[in-house]
Coordinates of C-alpha atoms and ligand atoms in Angstrom, one line a residue:
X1 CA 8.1 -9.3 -4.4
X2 CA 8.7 -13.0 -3.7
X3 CA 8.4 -14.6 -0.2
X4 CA 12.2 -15.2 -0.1
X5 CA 13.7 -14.4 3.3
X6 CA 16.4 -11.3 3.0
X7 CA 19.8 -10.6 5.1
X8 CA 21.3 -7.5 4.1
X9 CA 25.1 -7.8 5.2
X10 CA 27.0 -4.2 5.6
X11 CA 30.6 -4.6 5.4
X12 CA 32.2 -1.7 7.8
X13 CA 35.2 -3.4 9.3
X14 CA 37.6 -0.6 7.5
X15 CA 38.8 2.4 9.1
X16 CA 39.0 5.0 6.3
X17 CA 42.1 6.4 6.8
X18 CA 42.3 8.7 4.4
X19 CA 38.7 10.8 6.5
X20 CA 41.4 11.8 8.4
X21 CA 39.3 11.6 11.5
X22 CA 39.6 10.1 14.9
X23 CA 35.8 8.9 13.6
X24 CA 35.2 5.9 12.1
X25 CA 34.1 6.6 8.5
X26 CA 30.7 5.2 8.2
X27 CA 29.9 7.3 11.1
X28 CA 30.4 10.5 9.1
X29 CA 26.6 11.8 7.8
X30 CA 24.9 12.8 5.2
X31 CA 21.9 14.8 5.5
X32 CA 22.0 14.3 9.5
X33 CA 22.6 10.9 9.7
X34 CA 25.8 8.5 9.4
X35 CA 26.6 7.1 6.4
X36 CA 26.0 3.6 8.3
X37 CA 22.3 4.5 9.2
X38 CA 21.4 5.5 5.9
X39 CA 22.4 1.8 4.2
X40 CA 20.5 0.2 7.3
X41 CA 17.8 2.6 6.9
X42 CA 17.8 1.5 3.1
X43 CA 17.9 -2.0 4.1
X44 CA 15.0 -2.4 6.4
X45 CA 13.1 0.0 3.6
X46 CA 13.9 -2.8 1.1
X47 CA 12.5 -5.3 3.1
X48 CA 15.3 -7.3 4.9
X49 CA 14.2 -9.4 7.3
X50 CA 17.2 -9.6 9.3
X51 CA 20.4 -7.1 9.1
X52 CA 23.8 -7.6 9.6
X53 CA 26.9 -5.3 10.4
X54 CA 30.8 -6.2 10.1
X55 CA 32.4 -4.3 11.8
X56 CA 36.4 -4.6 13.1
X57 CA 36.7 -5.3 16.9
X58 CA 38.0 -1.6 17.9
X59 CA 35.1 -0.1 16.5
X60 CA 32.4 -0.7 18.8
X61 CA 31.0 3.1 18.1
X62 CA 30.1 1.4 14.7
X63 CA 28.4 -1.4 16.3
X64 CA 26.7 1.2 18.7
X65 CA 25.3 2.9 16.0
X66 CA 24.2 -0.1 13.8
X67 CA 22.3 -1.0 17.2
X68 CA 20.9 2.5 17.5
X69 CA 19.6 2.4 14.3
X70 CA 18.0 -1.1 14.5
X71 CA 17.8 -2.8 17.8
X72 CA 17.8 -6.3 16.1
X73 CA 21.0 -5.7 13.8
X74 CA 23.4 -8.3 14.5
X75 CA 26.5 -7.0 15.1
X76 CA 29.8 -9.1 13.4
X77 CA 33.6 -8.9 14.2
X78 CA 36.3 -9.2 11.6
X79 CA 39.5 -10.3 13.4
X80 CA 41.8 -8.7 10.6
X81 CA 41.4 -7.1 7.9
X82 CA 41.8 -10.1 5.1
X83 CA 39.5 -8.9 1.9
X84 CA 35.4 -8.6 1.6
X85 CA 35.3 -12.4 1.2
X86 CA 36.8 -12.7 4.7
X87 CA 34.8 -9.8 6.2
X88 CA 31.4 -11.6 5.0
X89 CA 32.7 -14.7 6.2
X90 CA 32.6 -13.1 10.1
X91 CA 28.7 -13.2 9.4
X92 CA 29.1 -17.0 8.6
X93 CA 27.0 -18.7 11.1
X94 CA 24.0 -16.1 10.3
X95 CA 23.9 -17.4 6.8
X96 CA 24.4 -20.9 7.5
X97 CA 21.5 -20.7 9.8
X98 CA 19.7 -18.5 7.0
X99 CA 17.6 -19.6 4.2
X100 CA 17.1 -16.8 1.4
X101 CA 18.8 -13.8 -0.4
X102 CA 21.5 -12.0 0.7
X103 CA 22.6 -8.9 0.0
X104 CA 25.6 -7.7 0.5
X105 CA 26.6 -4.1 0.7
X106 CA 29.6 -1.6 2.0
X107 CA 28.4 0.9 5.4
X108 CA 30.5 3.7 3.1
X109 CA 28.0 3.7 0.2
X110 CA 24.8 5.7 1.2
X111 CA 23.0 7.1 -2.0
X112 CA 22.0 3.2 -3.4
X113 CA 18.1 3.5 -3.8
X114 CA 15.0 1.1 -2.8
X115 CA 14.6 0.1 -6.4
X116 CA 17.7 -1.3 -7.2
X117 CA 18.1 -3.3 -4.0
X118 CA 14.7 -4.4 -5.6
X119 CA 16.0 -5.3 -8.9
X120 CA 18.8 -7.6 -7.5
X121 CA 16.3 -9.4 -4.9
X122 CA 14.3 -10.0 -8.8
X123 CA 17.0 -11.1 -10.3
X124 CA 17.8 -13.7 -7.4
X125 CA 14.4 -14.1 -8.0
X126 CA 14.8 -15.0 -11.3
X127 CA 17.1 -17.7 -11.9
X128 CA 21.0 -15.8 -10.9
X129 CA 22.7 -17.8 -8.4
X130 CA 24.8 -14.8 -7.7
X131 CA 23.6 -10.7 -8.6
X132 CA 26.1 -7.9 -8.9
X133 CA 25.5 -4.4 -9.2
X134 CA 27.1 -2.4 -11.6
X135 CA 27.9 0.8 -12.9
X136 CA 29.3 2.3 -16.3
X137 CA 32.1 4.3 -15.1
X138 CA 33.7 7.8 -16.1
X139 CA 36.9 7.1 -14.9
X140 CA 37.2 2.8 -13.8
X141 CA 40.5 3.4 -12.2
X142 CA 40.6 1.6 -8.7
X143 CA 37.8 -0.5 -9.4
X144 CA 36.8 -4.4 -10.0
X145 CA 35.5 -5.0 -13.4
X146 CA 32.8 -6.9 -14.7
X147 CA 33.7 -9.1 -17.5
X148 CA 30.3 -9.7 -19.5
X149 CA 29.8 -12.8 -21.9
X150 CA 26.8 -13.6 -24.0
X151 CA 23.7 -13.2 -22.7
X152 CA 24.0 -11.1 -19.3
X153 CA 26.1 -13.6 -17.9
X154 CA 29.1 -12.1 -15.6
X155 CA 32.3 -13.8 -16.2
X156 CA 34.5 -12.6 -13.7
X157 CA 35.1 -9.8 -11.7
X158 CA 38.8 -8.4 -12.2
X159 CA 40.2 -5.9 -9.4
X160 CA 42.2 -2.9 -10.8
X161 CA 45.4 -4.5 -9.6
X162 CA 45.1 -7.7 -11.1
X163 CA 43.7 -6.4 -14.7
X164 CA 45.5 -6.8 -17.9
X165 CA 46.0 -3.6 -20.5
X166 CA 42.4 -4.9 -22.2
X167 CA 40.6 -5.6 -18.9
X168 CA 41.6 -2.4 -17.7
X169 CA 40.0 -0.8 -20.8
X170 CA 36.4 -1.9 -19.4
X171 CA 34.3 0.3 -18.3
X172 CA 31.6 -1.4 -16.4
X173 CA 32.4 -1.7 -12.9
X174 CA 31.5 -3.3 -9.7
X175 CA 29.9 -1.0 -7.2
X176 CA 30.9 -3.8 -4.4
X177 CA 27.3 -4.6 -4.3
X178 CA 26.5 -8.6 -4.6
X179 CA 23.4 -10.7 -4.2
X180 CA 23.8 -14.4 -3.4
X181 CA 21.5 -17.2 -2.9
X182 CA 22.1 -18.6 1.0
X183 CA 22.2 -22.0 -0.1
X184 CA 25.6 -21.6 -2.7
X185 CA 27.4 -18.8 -0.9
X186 CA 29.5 -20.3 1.7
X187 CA 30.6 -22.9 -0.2
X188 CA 31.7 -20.4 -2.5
X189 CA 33.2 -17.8 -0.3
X190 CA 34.4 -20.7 1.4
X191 CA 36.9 -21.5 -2.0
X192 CA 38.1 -18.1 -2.2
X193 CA 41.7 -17.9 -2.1
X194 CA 44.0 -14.8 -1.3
X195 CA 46.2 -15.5 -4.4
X196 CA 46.2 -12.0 -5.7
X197 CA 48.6 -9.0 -6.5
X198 CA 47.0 -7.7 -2.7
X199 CA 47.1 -10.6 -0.9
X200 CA 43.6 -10.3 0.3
X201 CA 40.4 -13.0 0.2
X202 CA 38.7 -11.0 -2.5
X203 CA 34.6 -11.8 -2.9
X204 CA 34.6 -11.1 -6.4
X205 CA 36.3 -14.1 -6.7
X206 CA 33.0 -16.0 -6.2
X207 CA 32.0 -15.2 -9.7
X208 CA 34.4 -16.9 -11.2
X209 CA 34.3 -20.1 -9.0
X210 CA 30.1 -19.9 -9.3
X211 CA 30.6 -20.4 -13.5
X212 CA 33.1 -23.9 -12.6
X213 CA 30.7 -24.9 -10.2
X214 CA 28.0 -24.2 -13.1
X215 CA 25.9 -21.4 -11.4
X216 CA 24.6 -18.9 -12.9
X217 CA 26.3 -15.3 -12.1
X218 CA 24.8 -12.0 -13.7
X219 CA 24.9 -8.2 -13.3
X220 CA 22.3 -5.5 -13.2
X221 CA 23.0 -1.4 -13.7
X222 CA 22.4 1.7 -12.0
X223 CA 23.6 5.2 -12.6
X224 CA 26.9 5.9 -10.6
X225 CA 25.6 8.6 -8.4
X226 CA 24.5 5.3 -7.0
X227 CA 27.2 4.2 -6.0
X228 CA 29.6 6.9 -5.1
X229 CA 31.9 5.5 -2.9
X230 CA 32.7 7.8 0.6
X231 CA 36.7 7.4 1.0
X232 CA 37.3 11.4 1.5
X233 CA 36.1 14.3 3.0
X234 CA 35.6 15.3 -0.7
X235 CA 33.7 12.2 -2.0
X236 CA 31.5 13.0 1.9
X237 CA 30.6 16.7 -0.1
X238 CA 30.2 15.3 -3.4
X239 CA 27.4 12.3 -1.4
X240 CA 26.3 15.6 0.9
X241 CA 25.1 17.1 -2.9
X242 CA 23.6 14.4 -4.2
X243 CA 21.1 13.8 -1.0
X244 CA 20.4 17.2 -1.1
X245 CA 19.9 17.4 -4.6
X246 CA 17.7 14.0 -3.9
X247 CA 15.7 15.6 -0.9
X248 CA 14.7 18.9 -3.5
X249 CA 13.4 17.1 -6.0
X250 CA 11.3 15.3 -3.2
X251 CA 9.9 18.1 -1.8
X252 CA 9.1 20.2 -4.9
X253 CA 7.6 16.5 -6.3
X254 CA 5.5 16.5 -3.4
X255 CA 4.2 19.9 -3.9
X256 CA 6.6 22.5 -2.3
X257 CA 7.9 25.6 -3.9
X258 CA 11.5 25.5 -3.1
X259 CA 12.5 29.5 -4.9
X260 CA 15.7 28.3 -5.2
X261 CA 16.3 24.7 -4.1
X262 CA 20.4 24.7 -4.1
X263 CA 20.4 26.7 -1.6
X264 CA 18.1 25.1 0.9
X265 CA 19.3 22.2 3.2
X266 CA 17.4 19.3 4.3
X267 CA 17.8 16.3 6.5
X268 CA 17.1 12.6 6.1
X269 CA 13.9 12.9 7.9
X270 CA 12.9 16.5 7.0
X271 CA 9.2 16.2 6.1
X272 CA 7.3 18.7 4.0
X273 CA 3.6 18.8 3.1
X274 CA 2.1 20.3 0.0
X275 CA 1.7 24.4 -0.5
X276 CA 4.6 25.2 2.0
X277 CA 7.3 28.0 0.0
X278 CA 10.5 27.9 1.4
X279 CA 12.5 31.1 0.7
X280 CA 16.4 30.9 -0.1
X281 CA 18.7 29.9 2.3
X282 CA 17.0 27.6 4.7
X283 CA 19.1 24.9 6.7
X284 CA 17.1 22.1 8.5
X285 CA 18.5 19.9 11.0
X286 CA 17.0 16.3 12.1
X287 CA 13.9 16.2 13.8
X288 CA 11.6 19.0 11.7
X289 CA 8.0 18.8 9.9
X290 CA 6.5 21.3 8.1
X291 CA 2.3 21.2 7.4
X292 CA 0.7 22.0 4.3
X293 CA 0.6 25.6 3.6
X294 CA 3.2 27.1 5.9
X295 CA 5.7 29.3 4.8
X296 CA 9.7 29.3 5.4
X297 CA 11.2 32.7 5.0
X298 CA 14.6 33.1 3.8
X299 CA 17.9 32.5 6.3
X300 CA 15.8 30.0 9.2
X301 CA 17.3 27.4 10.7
X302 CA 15.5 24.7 11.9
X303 CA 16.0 21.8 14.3
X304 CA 13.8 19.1 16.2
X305 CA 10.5 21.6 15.2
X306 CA 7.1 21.3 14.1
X307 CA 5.7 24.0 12.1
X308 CA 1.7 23.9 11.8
X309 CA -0.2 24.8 8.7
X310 CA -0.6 28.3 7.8
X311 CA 2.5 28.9 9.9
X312 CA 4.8 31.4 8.9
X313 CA 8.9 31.4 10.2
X314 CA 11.5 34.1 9.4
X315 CA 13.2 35.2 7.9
X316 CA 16.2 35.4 10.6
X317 CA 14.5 32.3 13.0
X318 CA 16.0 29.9 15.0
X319 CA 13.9 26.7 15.9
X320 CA 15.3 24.8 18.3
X321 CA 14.5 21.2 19.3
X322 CA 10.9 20.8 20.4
X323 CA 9.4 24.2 18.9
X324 CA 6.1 23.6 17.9
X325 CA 4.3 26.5 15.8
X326 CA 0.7 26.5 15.6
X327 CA -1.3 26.7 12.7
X328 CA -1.2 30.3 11.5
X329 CA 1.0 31.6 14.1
X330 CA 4.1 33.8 13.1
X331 CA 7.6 33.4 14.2
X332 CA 9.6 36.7 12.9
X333 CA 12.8 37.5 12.5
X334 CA 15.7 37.2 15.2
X335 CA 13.6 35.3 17.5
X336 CA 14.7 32.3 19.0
X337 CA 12.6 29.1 20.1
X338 CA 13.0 25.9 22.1
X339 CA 11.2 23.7 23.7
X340 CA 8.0 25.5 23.6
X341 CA 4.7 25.7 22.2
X342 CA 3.4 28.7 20.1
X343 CA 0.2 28.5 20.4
X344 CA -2.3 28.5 17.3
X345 CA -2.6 32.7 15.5
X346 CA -0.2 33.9 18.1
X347 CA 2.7 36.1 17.0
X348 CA 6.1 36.2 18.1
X349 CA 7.5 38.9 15.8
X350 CA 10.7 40.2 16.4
X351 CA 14.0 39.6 18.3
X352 CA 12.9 37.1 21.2
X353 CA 14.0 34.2 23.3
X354 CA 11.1 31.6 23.8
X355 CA 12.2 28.9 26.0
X356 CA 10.5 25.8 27.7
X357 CA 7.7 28.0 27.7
X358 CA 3.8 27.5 26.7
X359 CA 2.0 30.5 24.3
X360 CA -1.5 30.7 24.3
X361 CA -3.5 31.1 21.4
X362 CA -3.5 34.7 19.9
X363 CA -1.5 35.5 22.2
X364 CA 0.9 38.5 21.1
X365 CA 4.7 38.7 22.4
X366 CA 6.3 41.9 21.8
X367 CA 9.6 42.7 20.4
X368 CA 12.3 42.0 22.5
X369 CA 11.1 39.5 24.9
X370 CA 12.8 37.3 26.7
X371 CA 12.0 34.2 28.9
X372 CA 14.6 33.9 31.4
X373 CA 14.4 30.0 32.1
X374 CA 17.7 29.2 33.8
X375 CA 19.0 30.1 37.0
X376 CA 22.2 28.4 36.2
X377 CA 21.5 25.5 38.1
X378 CA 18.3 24.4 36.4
X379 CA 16.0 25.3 33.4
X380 CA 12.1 27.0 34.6
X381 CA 8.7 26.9 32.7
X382 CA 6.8 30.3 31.4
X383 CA 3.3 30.1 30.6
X384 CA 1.6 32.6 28.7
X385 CA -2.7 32.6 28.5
X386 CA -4.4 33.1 25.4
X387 CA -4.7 36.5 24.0
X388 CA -1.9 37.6 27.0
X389 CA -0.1 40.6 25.3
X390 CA 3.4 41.1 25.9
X391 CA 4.6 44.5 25.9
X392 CA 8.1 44.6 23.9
X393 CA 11.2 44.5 26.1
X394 CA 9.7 42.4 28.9
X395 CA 11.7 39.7 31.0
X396 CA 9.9 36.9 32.1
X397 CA 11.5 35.0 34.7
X398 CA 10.6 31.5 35.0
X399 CA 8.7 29.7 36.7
X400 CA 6.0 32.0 35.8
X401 CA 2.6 32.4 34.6
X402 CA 0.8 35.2 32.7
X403 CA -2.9 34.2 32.8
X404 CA -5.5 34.5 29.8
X405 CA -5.9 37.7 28.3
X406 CA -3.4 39.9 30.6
X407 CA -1.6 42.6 29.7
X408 CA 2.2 43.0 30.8
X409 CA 3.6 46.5 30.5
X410 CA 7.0 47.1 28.3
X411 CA 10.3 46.8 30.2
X412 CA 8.7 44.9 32.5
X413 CA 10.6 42.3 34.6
X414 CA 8.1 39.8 36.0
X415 CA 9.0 37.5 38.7
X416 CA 5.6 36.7 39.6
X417 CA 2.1 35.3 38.1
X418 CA 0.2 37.6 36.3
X419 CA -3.8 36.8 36.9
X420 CA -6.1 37.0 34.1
X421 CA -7.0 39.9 32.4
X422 CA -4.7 42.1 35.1
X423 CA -1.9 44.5 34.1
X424 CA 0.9 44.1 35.1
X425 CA 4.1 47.0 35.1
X426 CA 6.9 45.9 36.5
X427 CA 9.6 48.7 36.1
X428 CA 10.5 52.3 36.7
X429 CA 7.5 54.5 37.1
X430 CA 7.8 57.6 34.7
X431 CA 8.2 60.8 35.8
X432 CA 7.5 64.3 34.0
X433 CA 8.9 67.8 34.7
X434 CA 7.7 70.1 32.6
X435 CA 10.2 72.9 31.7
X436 CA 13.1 71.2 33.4
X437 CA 15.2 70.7 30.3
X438 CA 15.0 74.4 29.4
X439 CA 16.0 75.9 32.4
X440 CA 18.7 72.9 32.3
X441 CA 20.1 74.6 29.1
X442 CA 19.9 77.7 30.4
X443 CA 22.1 76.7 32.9
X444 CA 24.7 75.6 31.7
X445 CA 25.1 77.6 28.6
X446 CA 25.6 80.4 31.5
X447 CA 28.2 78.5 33.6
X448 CA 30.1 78.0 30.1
X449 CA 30.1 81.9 29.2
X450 CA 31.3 82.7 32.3
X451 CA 34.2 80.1 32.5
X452 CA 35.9 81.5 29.3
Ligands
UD1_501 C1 35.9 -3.3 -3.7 C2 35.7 -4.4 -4.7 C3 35.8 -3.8 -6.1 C4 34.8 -2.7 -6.3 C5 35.0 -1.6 -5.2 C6 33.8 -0.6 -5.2 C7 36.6 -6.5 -3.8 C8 37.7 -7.4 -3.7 N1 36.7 -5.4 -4.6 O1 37.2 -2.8 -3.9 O2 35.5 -4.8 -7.1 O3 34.9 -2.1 -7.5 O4 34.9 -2.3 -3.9 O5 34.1 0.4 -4.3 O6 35.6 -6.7 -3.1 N2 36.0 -4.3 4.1 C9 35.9 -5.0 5.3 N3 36.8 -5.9 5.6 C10 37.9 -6.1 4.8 C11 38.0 -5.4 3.6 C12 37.0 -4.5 3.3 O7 34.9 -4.8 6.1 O8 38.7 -6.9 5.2 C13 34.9 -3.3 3.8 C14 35.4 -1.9 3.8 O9 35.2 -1.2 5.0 C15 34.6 -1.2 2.7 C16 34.3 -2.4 1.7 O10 34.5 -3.6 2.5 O11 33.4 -0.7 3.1 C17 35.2 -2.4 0.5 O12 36.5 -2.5 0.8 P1 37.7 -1.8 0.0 O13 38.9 -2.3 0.6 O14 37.4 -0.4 0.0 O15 37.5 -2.5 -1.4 P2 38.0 -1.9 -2.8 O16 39.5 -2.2 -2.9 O17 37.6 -0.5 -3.0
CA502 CA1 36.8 1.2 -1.6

């Protein structure tokens, strides 16, 4: 790629409306993450050098995020809502200061890939003065249309409201999407006017004033899952399917056996290595990596975790933020884990709660075993040695230690540390009477008689 600077602009100043949400829009997600930190995640992926958000001045949360994000995003206000040209012209002194491409694109369109944010730097590259992405549309209704002469050269863009009968006809659209070279664009965006059936400063109106100033204005294609647009909680599940179907094809490319890929659920930054299965029905929240090898049984749901190679979850398991499974350990079904670390080969098999704890390696926990790590005031640490075994049932209430290679008896509730290699039984001790339950029966089956 050339050694031309890059500003990537985000345009976020609207409120959606039509979310129906007390949240901004760009702040719904996708796979995990807003759809404002996927564009700036995009964006920085590309290349940019420096990022910029617009965002309107009573929705800081926006700029909060942007800043989240990216530290060094600069952060614009739009005063009032007066068109795209106006919004980019918030970012004014940024590009009048800036000497390179820039790209302009809107916080509520996530899916837009690496490569074609490529293809319009090369076309910038090239010799376009001005770059627009667009998209052949099934239905164009609502959006600008690119008007194409000879030669790839854009004529104009036409909004929907302002199109004639023939114009509206055209089926190539504008995804909203527009490259310009610093040195032209204020000066255009600069002659935009707000002489339009909406009344607003629209920034496809720079095509049209590049051609009479005699640049050069041109559009490039990608497919329209692109370039879905997020206005509705509908369009958020129809972008939601897309990433996922995205995220799949990633993993299976990358050598994972997804058995049946719609119905697992990944997030942005889900990684998975090569030979790991994941059963049906497998949701993963932010935060998880799987090694090579492991294996996903069916129904888990994952968050914040980190699953060793050889590892094997489910089905029925809950991974909670900072789980870490060690390489060939098992997790079974209906146990729960946070914060904790299982360590390498050690088994935690059936129906447990594993919390801010520490298993050793090999160690076995037994069905039914619980780490009691808050006293409702404050959360406690558990540690478990290596090769400790766990009889099922036990409570463990933290802070506690179980040294290496001790035993702890079922039922047990331990409130103390366990030394290495000991036993421990902390519960009733049994009792046996032998005979007792047949006299017992005898008993009573004689009070009965005699009653009725
Ligand atoms: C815009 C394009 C249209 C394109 C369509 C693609 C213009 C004039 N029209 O139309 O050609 O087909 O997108 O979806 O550019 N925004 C601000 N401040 C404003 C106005 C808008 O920040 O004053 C932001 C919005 O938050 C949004 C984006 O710009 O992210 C697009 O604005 P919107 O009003 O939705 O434009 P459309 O009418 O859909
Ligand atoms: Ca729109």
């Amino acid at each position: 790629m050339s050694e031309r600077q890059f500003l990537a602009l985000i345009l976020a100043a609207g409120k959606g409306t039509r979310m129906k949400s007390t949240l901004p829009k760009v702040l719904h997600h996708i796979g995990g993450r807003s759809l404002l930190a996927h564009v700036l995640t995009l964006v920085c992926d590309a290349g940019a050098d420096q990022c910029g958000v617009v965002i309107a001045p009573d929705l800081s949360e926006v700029g909060d995020e942007a800043l989240r994000v990216n530290s060094g995003t600069l952060i614009f206000q739009q005063a009032k809502q007066l068109g795209t040209a106006n919004a980019v012209l918030a970012a004014r002194e940024a590009i009048s200061e800036f000497d390179g491409d820039v790209i302009v694109l809107y916080g509520d369109t996530p899916l837009i890939t690496n490569k074609t944010v490529s293809a319009m730097r090369q076309a910038l590259n090239a010799d376009a003065d001005i770059v627009v992405l667009g998209f052949n549309a099934q239905d164009p209704s609502g959006y600008g249309r690119l008007l194409m002469g000879a030669d790839d050269i854009l004529l104009a863009i036409r909004e929907d409201k302002d199109a004639s009968a023939a114009e509206q006809k055209v089926t190539f659209c504008n995804s909203g999407v527009m490259g310009f070279k610093s040195q032209s664009m204020l000066t255009l965006l600069e002659a935009i006017s707000n002489n339009n059936a909406a009344e607003e400063y629209y920034l496809t109106d720079a095509i049209e004033i590049a051609r009479s100033q005699g640049l050069k204005a041109t559009a490039i294609t990608c497919p329209e899952s692109e370039v879905l647009g997020v206005n509705s909680r509908a369009q958020l599940a129809e972008a939601e399917a897309i990433f996922q179907k995205r995220m799949r094809d990633g993993a299976m490319r990358n050598g994972a056996t997804l058995i049946d890929p719609a119905t697992v659920y990944f997030s942005s930054d889900t990684t998975i290595g090569r030979d790991v299965v994941i059963e049906p029905h497998v949701i993963f929240g932010p935060g998880v990596t799987i090694h090579d090898g492991a294996r996903i049984k069916g129904f888990s749901h994952l968050e914040g975790a980190n699953i060793a190679s050889g590892a094997t979850v489910g089905p029925y398991a809950r991974l909670r933020p900072g789980a870490d499974i060690g390489e060939n350990a098992k997790v079974g079904n209906f146990v729960e884990i946070k914060n904790a670390v299982i360590g390498d080969s050690a088994k935690v098999n059936h129906l447990s709660y594993v919390g801010d704890a520490e298993v050793g390696t090999s160690a076995n926990i037994g069905a039914g075993t619980i780490t009691c790590n808050y006293d409702g005031f404050r959360k406690h640490q558990t540690a478990i040695g290596a090769g400790a075994f766990i009889g099922s049932n036990t409570a463990l209430v933290a802070p506690v230690k179980i040294g290496d290679g001790a035993f702890v008896g079922s039922g047990s509730v331990i409130t103390s540390d366990v030394e290495p290699d000991a036993l421990a039984i902390a519960r009733g001790i049994q009792e046996i009477r032998p005979g007792w339950a047949a006299k017992f029966r005898a008993l009573m089956t004689r009070a009965k008689r005699k009653a009725s």
